[in-house]
Amino acid sequence: MKSATLLAAALIAVSAEAATVTTLIGTGMPGYSQTQVNNPYGMTIGPDGALYWCDLDNQRVRRMDLATRRVTDVAGNGQKGYKGDGGPATEASLSAPHELVFDAKGDLYFAERDNNVIRRVDMKTGVISTAAGTGMAGYSGDGGPAVKAQLRQPHSVIRDRDGNLLICDLANHRIRKLHLDTGMIETFGGTGAGMPTPEGSPLAGTPLNGPRTMVLTPGGDLFLALREGNAILRLDAKTKTWHRVAGTGESGYSGDGGPALNAKFGGSLARLAGPKGMTLGPNNALIVADTESHAIRSIDLTSGVITTIAGTGVLGDGPEPDPLQCKLNRPHSVLFAGGVLYVGDSEAHRIRILK
C-alpha cells in the first residue's frame, strides 16, 4: 500500500515518486492569523483560483491566494451568532459554517449548521444575506420561498447541473433543493425517517439516514455520504435509483484492499461516525474523509476497491511527509483540484496537501 505505484494510482503522482503530505496552513494549535486556522471544514476553489474554506471555530469563511499564501476573510466577524444580513459579510456573525459552494454567477453560498440556514455572499458587493432557512430549527416550507422554510442542521451544499443548490438537511434526514432562479425550496430526497436505504430504491419516497455530504459527477450521478448510515450511496442520474457503493452500515475501520461494499467507516467510536467529506479524484476515484477513523480513503470506482491514502487510523498530528505515517485528527473535508488533494485536518488545526 505504500508503494509509489499504488499511491500514484490513488492520487495524482505524475512521476515514480510517492505522494507527500505537507501543511498548507496551520500550526497544530487553534488560532486566527495568517498562519493559523481553528477547525477547518469544507473547502472549495473559487472562480478566482483561490482556496476558500469554512474556518468553523473561528466562525468565519476565509480565502487564501494560492500564489502568495495571503489569507483574507470573506465572511464572519469571529463572534458566534446570527446577525448581519444586508451588511458587509465580514461584519456578520456566523454559527458553525460547514461547507460552501459558488453559483454560476460567482456568488458564494455556505451552510451554517447551528443557525439552520444557508447564507449567501454577493462577491461583487460583499453583502451577506440568508438564502434559505429562518434561523429556527425545524422542517417546513416545501413549495414556498426558501427564506421562510425551516432547516435542521444543514451540513453540505452543492450546485447541480441546472444551477440549483442541493442541501444536506442532515437532522431532517432529507436533501432539499433550492431553486436559485425562483428562491423556492422543495425536498429532493429523503422522507424524514433516519432509516436504511434499500438497494435500488427510487429517489422519491425512500429514507436517507443522516445525509452528510455530496459530490456530483460530470455525468450527473450523485454520491451521498450517510453519517448515521455509515455508508456511501450513488444516485443514478438516468434511473433515479439509489445504489450503495461503500460501507456496510456498521461503524469501524476495516476493508482496505478489498471491496468498498465490505468496508467499515467511523472507527470504534459510538458517536456520529460515518464518512463526512468527499471529493472526486483522478483515475475514477472517490476520495473520502473517514473522520472518526482519522484517515483519508480512496475508492476506485472501476474496481470497487478501497484503500487508505493518508492517516494511520490513530488520532494524532503528523509526522509529515509520508501520508501513510502521518497521523490525522478528525479530518472533515477533502478537495481534489489542480492536481492537489487538500485535506481539512480539522482538530489538528491544519489544511494539508497531498501531491
PDB file of N, CA and C in Angstrom, residues 140-221:
ATOM      1  N   SER A 140     -40.091  22.710   7.416  1.00  0.00           N
ATOM      2  CA  SER A 140     -41.292  23.310   6.839  1.00  0.00           C
ATOM      3  C   SER A 140     -40.896  24.060   5.571  1.00  0.00           C
ATOM      4  N   GLY A 141     -41.894  24.460   4.819  1.00  0.00           N
ATOM      5  CA  GLY A 141     -41.680  25.400   3.734  1.00  0.00           C
ATOM      6  C   GLY A 141     -41.574  24.846   2.344  1.00  0.00           C
ATOM      7  N   ASP A 142     -41.619  23.511   2.167  1.00  0.00           N
ATOM      8  CA  ASP A 142     -41.509  22.971   0.816  1.00  0.00           C
ATOM      9  C   ASP A 142     -42.594  23.547  -0.091  1.00  0.00           C
ATOM     10  N   GLY A 143     -42.177  23.947  -1.283  1.00  0.00           N
ATOM     11  CA  GLY A 143     -43.094  24.537  -2.246  1.00  0.00           C
ATOM     12  C   GLY A 143     -43.232  26.035  -2.122  1.00  0.00           C
ATOM     13  N   GLY A 144     -42.534  26.623  -1.149  1.00  0.00           N
ATOM     14  CA  GLY A 144     -42.608  28.056  -0.936  1.00  0.00           C
ATOM     15  C   GLY A 144     -41.237  28.701  -0.920  1.00  0.00           C
ATOM     16  N   PRO A 145     -41.163  29.972  -0.534  1.00  0.00           N
ATOM     17  CA  PRO A 145     -39.886  30.686  -0.501  1.00  0.00           C
ATOM     18  C   PRO A 145     -38.928  30.053   0.507  1.00  0.00           C
ATOM     19  N   ALA A 146     -37.698  29.841   0.077  1.00  0.00           N
ATOM     20  CA  ALA A 146     -36.701  29.200   0.934  1.00  0.00           C
ATOM     21  C   ALA A 146     -36.417  30.007   2.183  1.00  0.00           C
ATOM     22  N   VAL A 147     -36.547  31.323   2.103  1.00  0.00           N
ATOM     23  CA  VAL A 147     -36.242  32.162   3.268  1.00  0.00           C
ATOM     24  C   VAL A 147     -37.308  32.048   4.346  1.00  0.00           C
ATOM     25  N   LYS A 148     -38.435  31.399   4.027  1.00  0.00           N
ATOM     26  CA  LYS A 148     -39.479  31.173   5.026  1.00  0.00           C
ATOM     27  C   LYS A 148     -39.543  29.707   5.452  1.00  0.00           C
ATOM     28  N   ALA A 149     -38.658  28.899   4.886  1.00  0.00           N
ATOM     29  CA  ALA A 149     -38.631  27.476   5.202  1.00  0.00           C
ATOM     30  C   ALA A 149     -37.717  27.212   6.390  1.00  0.00           C
ATOM     31  N   GLN A 150     -37.909  26.067   7.017  1.00  0.00           N
ATOM     32  CA  GLN A 150     -37.052  25.674   8.127  1.00  0.00           C
ATOM     33  C   GLN A 150     -36.158  24.504   7.732  1.00  0.00           C
ATOM     34  N   LEU A 151     -34.923  24.586   8.176  1.00  0.00           N
ATOM     35  CA  LEU A 151     -33.944  23.520   8.029  1.00  0.00           C
ATOM     36  C   LEU A 151     -33.531  23.071   9.427  1.00  0.00           C
ATOM     37  N   ARG A 152     -32.882  21.907   9.484  1.00  0.00           N
ATOM     38  CA  ARG A 152     -32.386  21.430  10.769  1.00  0.00           C
ATOM     39  C   ARG A 152     -30.964  20.871  10.577  1.00  0.00           C
ATOM     40  N   GLN A 153     -30.013  21.671  10.994  1.00  0.00           N
ATOM     41  CA  GLN A 153     -28.594  21.316  10.895  1.00  0.00           C
ATOM     42  C   GLN A 153     -28.146  21.028   9.459  1.00  0.00           C
ATOM     43  N   PRO A 154     -28.281  21.994   8.556  1.00  0.00           N
ATOM     44  CA  PRO A 154     -27.743  21.796   7.212  1.00  0.00           C
ATOM     45  C   PRO A 154     -26.218  21.702   7.256  1.00  0.00           C
ATOM     46  N   HIS A 155     -25.677  20.733   6.550  1.00  0.00           N
ATOM     47  CA  HIS A 155     -24.232  20.497   6.593  1.00  0.00           C
ATOM     48  C   HIS A 155     -23.525  20.762   5.270  1.00  0.00           C
ATOM     49  N   SER A 156     -24.162  20.406   4.178  1.00  0.00           N
ATOM     50  CA  SER A 156     -23.477  20.454   2.881  1.00  0.00           C
ATOM     51  C   SER A 156     -24.344  21.148   1.859  1.00  0.00           C
ATOM     52  N   VAL A 157     -23.700  21.835   0.929  1.00  0.00           N
ATOM     53  CA  VAL A 157     -24.419  22.484  -0.159  1.00  0.00           C
ATOM     54  C   VAL A 157     -23.572  22.367  -1.420  1.00  0.00           C
ATOM     55  N   ILE A 158     -24.190  21.880  -2.503  1.00  0.00           N
ATOM     56  CA  ILE A 158     -23.512  21.781  -3.788  1.00  0.00           C
ATOM     57  C   ILE A 158     -24.420  22.332  -4.879  1.00  0.00           C
ATOM     58  N   ARG A 159     -23.852  22.518  -6.059  1.00  0.00           N
ATOM     59  CA  ARG A 159     -24.618  23.011  -7.206  1.00  0.00           C
ATOM     60  C   ARG A 159     -24.896  21.855  -8.153  1.00  0.00           C
ATOM     61  N   ASP A 160     -26.153  21.731  -8.597  1.00  0.00           N
ATOM     62  CA  ASP A 160     -26.459  20.672  -9.549  1.00  0.00           C
ATOM     63  C   ASP A 160     -26.241  21.170 -10.972  1.00  0.00           C
ATOM     64  N   ARG A 161     -26.513  20.302 -11.939  1.00  0.00           N
ATOM     65  CA  ARG A 161     -26.213  20.648 -13.333  1.00  0.00           C
ATOM     66  C   ARG A 161     -27.137  21.716 -13.895  1.00  0.00           C
ATOM     67  N   ASP A 162     -28.255  21.977 -13.213  1.00  0.00           N
ATOM     68  CA  ASP A 162     -29.181  23.011 -13.652  1.00  0.00           C
ATOM     69  C   ASP A 162     -28.949  24.337 -12.938  1.00  0.00           C
ATOM     70  N   GLY A 163     -27.942  24.377 -12.075  1.00  0.00           N
ATOM     71  CA  GLY A 163     -27.642  25.617 -11.368  1.00  0.00           C
ATOM     72  C   GLY A 163     -28.370  25.771 -10.055  1.00  0.00           C
ATOM     73  N   ASN A 164     -29.172  24.771  -9.663  1.00  0.00           N
ATOM     74  CA  ASN A 164     -29.831  24.808  -8.367  1.00  0.00           C
ATOM     75  C   ASN A 164     -28.866  24.357  -7.274  1.00  0.00           C
ATOM     76  N   LEU A 165     -29.232  24.586  -6.025  1.00  0.00           N
ATOM     77  CA  LEU A 165     -28.426  24.115  -4.907  1.00  0.00           C
ATOM     78  C   LEU A 165     -29.101  22.918  -4.257  1.00  0.00           C
ATOM     79  N   LEU A 166     -28.313  21.895  -3.977  1.00  0.00           N
ATOM     80  CA  LEU A 166     -28.760  20.758  -3.188  1.00  0.00           C
ATOM     81  C   LEU A 166     -28.164  20.889  -1.798  1.00  0.00           C
ATOM     82  N   ILE A 167     -28.986  20.677  -0.782  1.00  0.00           N
ATOM     83  CA  ILE A 167     -28.603  20.911   0.609  1.00  0.00           C
ATOM     84  C   ILE A 167     -28.783  19.631   1.406  1.00  0.00           C
ATOM     85  N   CYS A 168     -27.744  19.197   2.106  1.00  0.00           N
ATOM     86  CA  CYS A 168     -27.893  18.093   3.051  1.00  0.00           C
ATOM     87  C   CYS A 168     -28.527  18.641   4.320  1.00  0.00           C
ATOM     88  N   ASP A 169     -29.826  18.440   4.458  1.00  0.00           N
ATOM     89  CA  ASP A 169     -30.583  18.876   5.632  1.00  0.00           C
ATOM     90  C   ASP A 169     -30.518  17.717   6.632  1.00  0.00           C
ATOM     91  N   LEU A 170     -29.369  17.601   7.279  1.00  0.00           N
ATOM     92  CA  LEU A 170     -28.972  16.366   7.928  1.00  0.00           C
ATOM     93  C   LEU A 170     -29.950  15.875   8.987  1.00  0.00           C
ATOM     94  N   ALA A 171     -30.296  16.721   9.938  1.00  0.00           N
ATOM     95  CA  ALA A 171     -31.141  16.272  11.039  1.00  0.00           C
ATOM     96  C   ALA A 171     -32.594  16.072  10.615  1.00  0.00           C
ATOM     97  N   ASN A 172     -32.942  16.548   9.424  1.00  0.00           N
ATOM     98  CA  ASN A 172     -34.252  16.237   8.855  1.00  0.00           C
ATOM     99  C   ASN A 172     -34.197  14.991   7.977  1.00  0.00           C
ATOM    100  N   HIS A 173     -32.999  14.403   7.829  1.00  0.00           N
ATOM    101  CA  HIS A 173     -32.807  13.201   7.019  1.00  0.00           C
ATOM    102  C   HIS A 173     -33.344  13.396   5.607  1.00  0.00           C
ATOM    103  N   ARG A 174     -33.052  14.589   5.075  1.00  0.00           N
ATOM    104  CA  ARG A 174     -33.515  14.933   3.738  1.00  0.00           C
ATOM    105  C   ARG A 174     -32.430  15.671   2.961  1.00  0.00           C
ATOM    106  N   ILE A 175     -32.549  15.631   1.642  1.00  0.00           N
ATOM    107  CA  ILE A 175     -31.833  16.543   0.757  1.00  0.00           C
ATOM    108  C   ILE A 175     -32.868  17.530   0.254  1.00  0.00           C
ATOM    109  N   ARG A 176     -32.602  18.805   0.428  1.00  0.00           N
ATOM    110  CA  ARG A 176     -33.518  19.848  -0.064  1.00  0.00           C
ATOM    111  C   ARG A 176     -32.919  20.476  -1.323  1.00  0.00           C
ATOM    112  N   LYS A 177     -33.779  20.952  -2.179  1.00  0.00           N
ATOM    113  CA  LYS A 177     -33.342  21.644  -3.398  1.00  0.00           C
ATOM    114  C   LYS A 177     -33.787  23.092  -3.343  1.00  0.00           C
ATOM    115  N   LEU A 178     -32.821  24.002  -3.519  1.00  0.00           N
ATOM    116  CA  LEU A 178     -33.095  25.435  -3.576  1.00  0.00           C
ATOM    117  C   LEU A 178     -32.964  25.902  -5.020  1.00  0.00           C
ATOM    118  N   HIS A 179     -34.063  26.369  -5.581  1.00  0.00           N
ATOM    119  CA  HIS A 179     -34.068  26.880  -6.951  1.00  0.00           C
ATOM    120  C   HIS A 179     -33.625  28.349  -6.911  1.00  0.00           C
ATOM    121  N   LEU A 180     -32.440  28.617  -7.407  1.00  0.00           N
ATOM    122  CA  LEU A 180     -31.895  29.968  -7.308  1.00  0.00           C
ATOM    123  C   LEU A 180     -32.629  30.964  -8.200  1.00  0.00           C
ATOM    124  N   ASP A 181     -33.259  30.481  -9.258  1.00  0.00           N
ATOM    125  CA  ASP A 181     -33.954  31.417 -10.142  1.00  0.00           C
ATOM    126  C   ASP A 181     -35.257  31.923  -9.530  1.00  0.00           C
ATOM    127  N   THR A 182     -35.889  31.106  -8.690  1.00  0.00           N
ATOM    128  CA  THR A 182     -37.170  31.500  -8.097  1.00  0.00           C
ATOM    129  C   THR A 182     -37.098  31.715  -6.588  1.00  0.00           C
ATOM    130  N   GLY A 183     -36.051  31.191  -5.953  1.00  0.00           N
ATOM    131  CA  GLY A 183     -35.959  31.286  -4.498  1.00  0.00           C
ATOM    132  C   GLY A 183     -36.822  30.273  -3.771  1.00  0.00           C
ATOM    133  N   MET A 184     -37.399  29.328  -4.495  1.00  0.00           N
ATOM    134  CA  MET A 184     -38.280  28.327  -3.899  1.00  0.00           C
ATOM    135  C   MET A 184     -37.474  27.111  -3.448  1.00  0.00           C
ATOM    136  N   ILE A 185     -38.028  26.393  -2.468  1.00  0.00           N
ATOM    137  CA  ILE A 185     -37.360  25.214  -1.931  1.00  0.00           C
ATOM    138  C   ILE A 185     -38.297  24.020  -1.954  1.00  0.00           C
ATOM    139  N   GLU A 186     -37.723  22.833  -2.074  1.00  0.00           N
ATOM    140  CA  GLU A 186     -38.501  21.595  -2.046  1.00  0.00           C
ATOM    141  C   GLU A 186     -37.612  20.482  -1.505  1.00  0.00           C
ATOM    142  N   THR A 187     -38.228  19.358  -1.177  1.00  0.00           N
ATOM    143  CA  THR A 187     -37.464  18.169  -0.808  1.00  0.00           C
ATOM    144  C   THR A 187     -37.082  17.426  -2.075  1.00  0.00           C
ATOM    145  N   PHE A 188     -35.791  17.136  -2.193  1.00  0.00           N
ATOM    146  CA  PHE A 188     -35.267  16.407  -3.342  1.00  0.00           C
ATOM    147  C   PHE A 188     -35.225  14.910  -3.051  1.00  0.00           C
ATOM    148  N   GLY A 189     -34.791  14.556  -1.849  1.00  0.00           N
ATOM    149  CA  GLY A 189     -34.693  13.157  -1.471  1.00  0.00           C
ATOM    150  C   GLY A 189     -34.826  12.991   0.027  1.00  0.00           C
ATOM    151  N   GLY A 190     -35.224  11.794   0.459  1.00  0.00           N
ATOM    152  CA  GLY A 190     -35.403  11.517   1.873  1.00  0.00           C
ATOM    153  C   GLY A 190     -36.834  11.712   2.316  1.00  0.00           C
ATOM    154  N   THR A 191     -37.193  11.028   3.383  1.00  0.00           N
ATOM    155  CA  THR A 191     -38.569  11.065   3.876  1.00  0.00           C
ATOM    156  C   THR A 191     -38.683  11.702   5.251  1.00  0.00           C
ATOM    157  N   GLY A 192     -37.551  11.973   5.876  1.00  0.00           N
ATOM    158  CA  GLY A 192     -37.561  12.459   7.246  1.00  0.00           C
ATOM    159  C   GLY A 192     -37.283  11.362   8.244  1.00  0.00           C
ATOM    160  N   ALA A 193     -37.292  10.105   7.796  1.00  0.00           N
ATOM    161  CA  ALA A 193     -37.006   8.960   8.662  1.00  0.00           C
ATOM    162  C   ALA A 193     -35.538   8.577   8.535  1.00  0.00           C
ATOM    163  N   GLY A 194     -34.858   8.438   9.666  1.00  0.00           N
ATOM    164  CA  GLY A 194     -33.464   8.008   9.655  1.00  0.00           C
ATOM    165  C   GLY A 194     -33.382   6.500   9.601  1.00  0.00           C
ATOM    166  N   MET A 195     -33.652   5.961   8.432  1.00  0.00           N
ATOM    167  CA  MET A 195     -33.701   4.509   8.250  1.00  0.00           C
ATOM    168  C   MET A 195     -32.826   4.103   7.068  1.00  0.00           C
ATOM    169  N   PRO A 196     -32.489   2.817   6.966  1.00  0.00           N
ATOM    170  CA  PRO A 196     -31.668   2.348   5.849  1.00  0.00           C
ATOM    171  C   PRO A 196     -32.325   2.603   4.496  1.00  0.00           C
ATOM    172  N   THR A 197     -31.475   2.781   3.487  1.00  0.00           N
ATOM    173  CA  THR A 197     -31.931   2.989   2.114  1.00  0.00           C
ATOM    174  C   THR A 197     -31.854   1.664   1.365  1.00  0.00           C
ATOM    175  N   PRO A 198     -32.967   1.057   0.981  1.00  0.00           N
ATOM    176  CA  PRO A 198     -32.928  -0.220   0.274  1.00  0.00           C
ATOM    177  C   PRO A 198     -32.195  -0.110  -1.063  1.00  0.00           C
ATOM    178  N   GLU A 199     -31.441  -1.135  -1.400  1.00  0.00           N
ATOM    179  CA  GLU A 199     -30.694  -1.154  -2.652  1.00  0.00           C
ATOM    180  C   GLU A 199     -31.646  -1.051  -3.845  1.00  0.00           C
ATOM    181  N   GLY A 200     -31.313  -0.134  -4.760  1.00  0.00           N
ATOM    182  CA  GLY A 200     -32.100   0.027  -5.971  1.00  0.00           C
ATOM    183  C   GLY A 200     -33.387   0.784  -5.796  1.00  0.00           C
ATOM    184  N   SER A 201     -33.592   1.367  -4.623  1.00  0.00           N
ATOM    185  CA  SER A 201     -34.859   2.059  -4.353  1.00  0.00           C
ATOM    186  C   SER A 201     -34.922   3.385  -5.092  1.00  0.00           C
ATOM    187  N   PRO A 202     -36.123   3.850  -5.394  1.00  0.00           N
ATOM    188  CA  PRO A 202     -36.272   5.106  -6.144  1.00  0.00           C
ATOM    189  C   PRO A 202     -35.968   6.311  -5.280  1.00  0.00           C
ATOM    190  N   LEU A 203     -35.626   7.395  -5.924  1.00  0.00           N
ATOM    191  CA  LEU A 203     -35.345   8.644  -5.215  1.00  0.00           C
ATOM    192  C   LEU A 203     -36.540   9.072  -4.376  1.00  0.00           C
ATOM    193  N   ALA A 204     -37.710   9.069  -4.958  1.00  0.00           N
ATOM    194  CA  ALA A 204     -38.913   9.525  -4.258  1.00  0.00           C
ATOM    195  C   ALA A 204     -39.377   8.488  -3.240  1.00  0.00           C
ATOM    196  N   GLY A 205     -39.659   8.949  -2.038  1.00  0.00           N
ATOM    197  CA  GLY A 205     -40.249   8.091  -1.033  1.00  0.00           C
ATOM    198  C   GLY A 205     -39.301   7.148  -0.327  1.00  0.00           C
ATOM    199  N   THR A 206     -38.002   7.359  -0.482  1.00  0.00           N
ATOM    200  CA  THR A 206     -37.010   6.466   0.129  1.00  0.00           C
ATOM    201  C   THR A 206     -36.263   7.180   1.250  1.00  0.00           C
ATOM    202  N   PRO A 207     -36.090   6.553   2.407  1.00  0.00           N
ATOM    203  CA  PRO A 207     -35.404   7.216   3.523  1.00  0.00           C
ATOM    204  C   PRO A 207     -33.889   7.329   3.313  1.00  0.00           C
ATOM    205  N   LEU A 208     -33.316   8.326   3.957  1.00  0.00           N
ATOM    206  CA  LEU A 208     -31.869   8.552   3.973  1.00  0.00           C
ATOM    207  C   LEU A 208     -31.467   8.780   5.424  1.00  0.00           C
ATOM    208  N   ASN A 209     -30.475   8.045   5.896  1.00  0.00           N
ATOM    209  CA  ASN A 209     -30.095   8.099   7.299  1.00  0.00           C
ATOM    210  C   ASN A 209     -28.894   9.014   7.519  1.00  0.00           C
ATOM    211  N   GLY A 210     -29.190  10.285   7.776  1.00  0.00           N
ATOM    212  CA  GLY A 210     -28.130  11.248   8.066  1.00  0.00           C
ATOM    213  C   GLY A 210     -27.333  11.678   6.856  1.00  0.00           C
ATOM    214  N   PRO A 211     -27.967  12.236   5.813  1.00  0.00           N
ATOM    215  CA  PRO A 211     -27.218  12.706   4.636  1.00  0.00           C
ATOM    216  C   PRO A 211     -26.253  13.813   5.027  1.00  0.00           C
ATOM    217  N   ARG A 212     -24.949  13.562   4.848  1.00  0.00           N
ATOM    218  CA  ARG A 212     -23.920  14.456   5.390  1.00  0.00           C
ATOM    219  C   ARG A 212     -23.212  15.306   4.339  1.00  0.00           C
ATOM    220  N   THR A 213     -22.867  14.717   3.206  1.00  0.00           N
ATOM    221  CA  THR A 213     -22.156  15.480   2.179  1.00  0.00           C
ATOM    222  C   THR A 213     -22.385  14.831   0.825  1.00  0.00           C
ATOM    223  N   MET A 214     -22.176  15.617  -0.247  1.00  0.00           N
ATOM    224  CA  MET A 214     -22.494  15.159  -1.597  1.00  0.00           C
ATOM    225  C   MET A 214     -21.401  15.547  -2.582  1.00  0.00           C
ATOM    226  N   VAL A 215     -21.333  14.751  -3.660  1.00  0.00           N
ATOM    227  CA  VAL A 215     -20.463  15.048  -4.797  1.00  0.00           C
ATOM    228  C   VAL A 215     -21.233  14.712  -6.061  1.00  0.00           C
ATOM    229  N   LEU A 216     -21.213  15.618  -7.021  1.00  0.00           N
ATOM    230  CA  LEU A 216     -21.890  15.396  -8.300  1.00  0.00           C
ATOM    231  C   LEU A 216     -20.850  15.088  -9.364  1.00  0.00           C
ATOM    232  N   THR A 217     -21.073  14.014 -10.123  1.00  0.00           N
ATOM    233  CA  THR A 217     -20.153  13.654 -11.193  1.00  0.00           C
ATOM    234  C   THR A 217     -20.478  14.439 -12.459  1.00  0.00           C
ATOM    235  N   PRO A 218     -19.534  14.531 -13.397  1.00  0.00           N
ATOM    236  CA  PRO A 218     -19.817  15.215 -14.665  1.00  0.00           C
ATOM    237  C   PRO A 218     -20.997  14.594 -15.412  1.00  0.00           C
ATOM    238  N   GLY A 219     -21.211  13.286 -15.216  1.00  0.00           N
ATOM    239  CA  GLY A 219     -22.319  12.616 -15.888  1.00  0.00           C
ATOM    240  C   GLY A 219     -23.649  12.777 -15.197  1.00  0.00           C
ATOM    241  N   GLY A 220     -23.646  13.398 -14.017  1.00  0.00           N
ATOM    242  CA  GLY A 220     -24.897  13.669 -13.325  1.00  0.00           C
ATOM    243  C   GLY A 220     -25.216  12.751 -12.167  1.00  0.00           C
ATOM    244  N   ASP A 221     -24.436  11.669 -11.983  1.00  0.00           N
ATOM    245  CA  ASP A 221     -24.660  10.818 -10.820  1.00  0.00           C
ATOM    246  C   ASP A 221     -24.306  11.589  -9.553  1.00  0.00           C
TER     247      ASP A 221
END
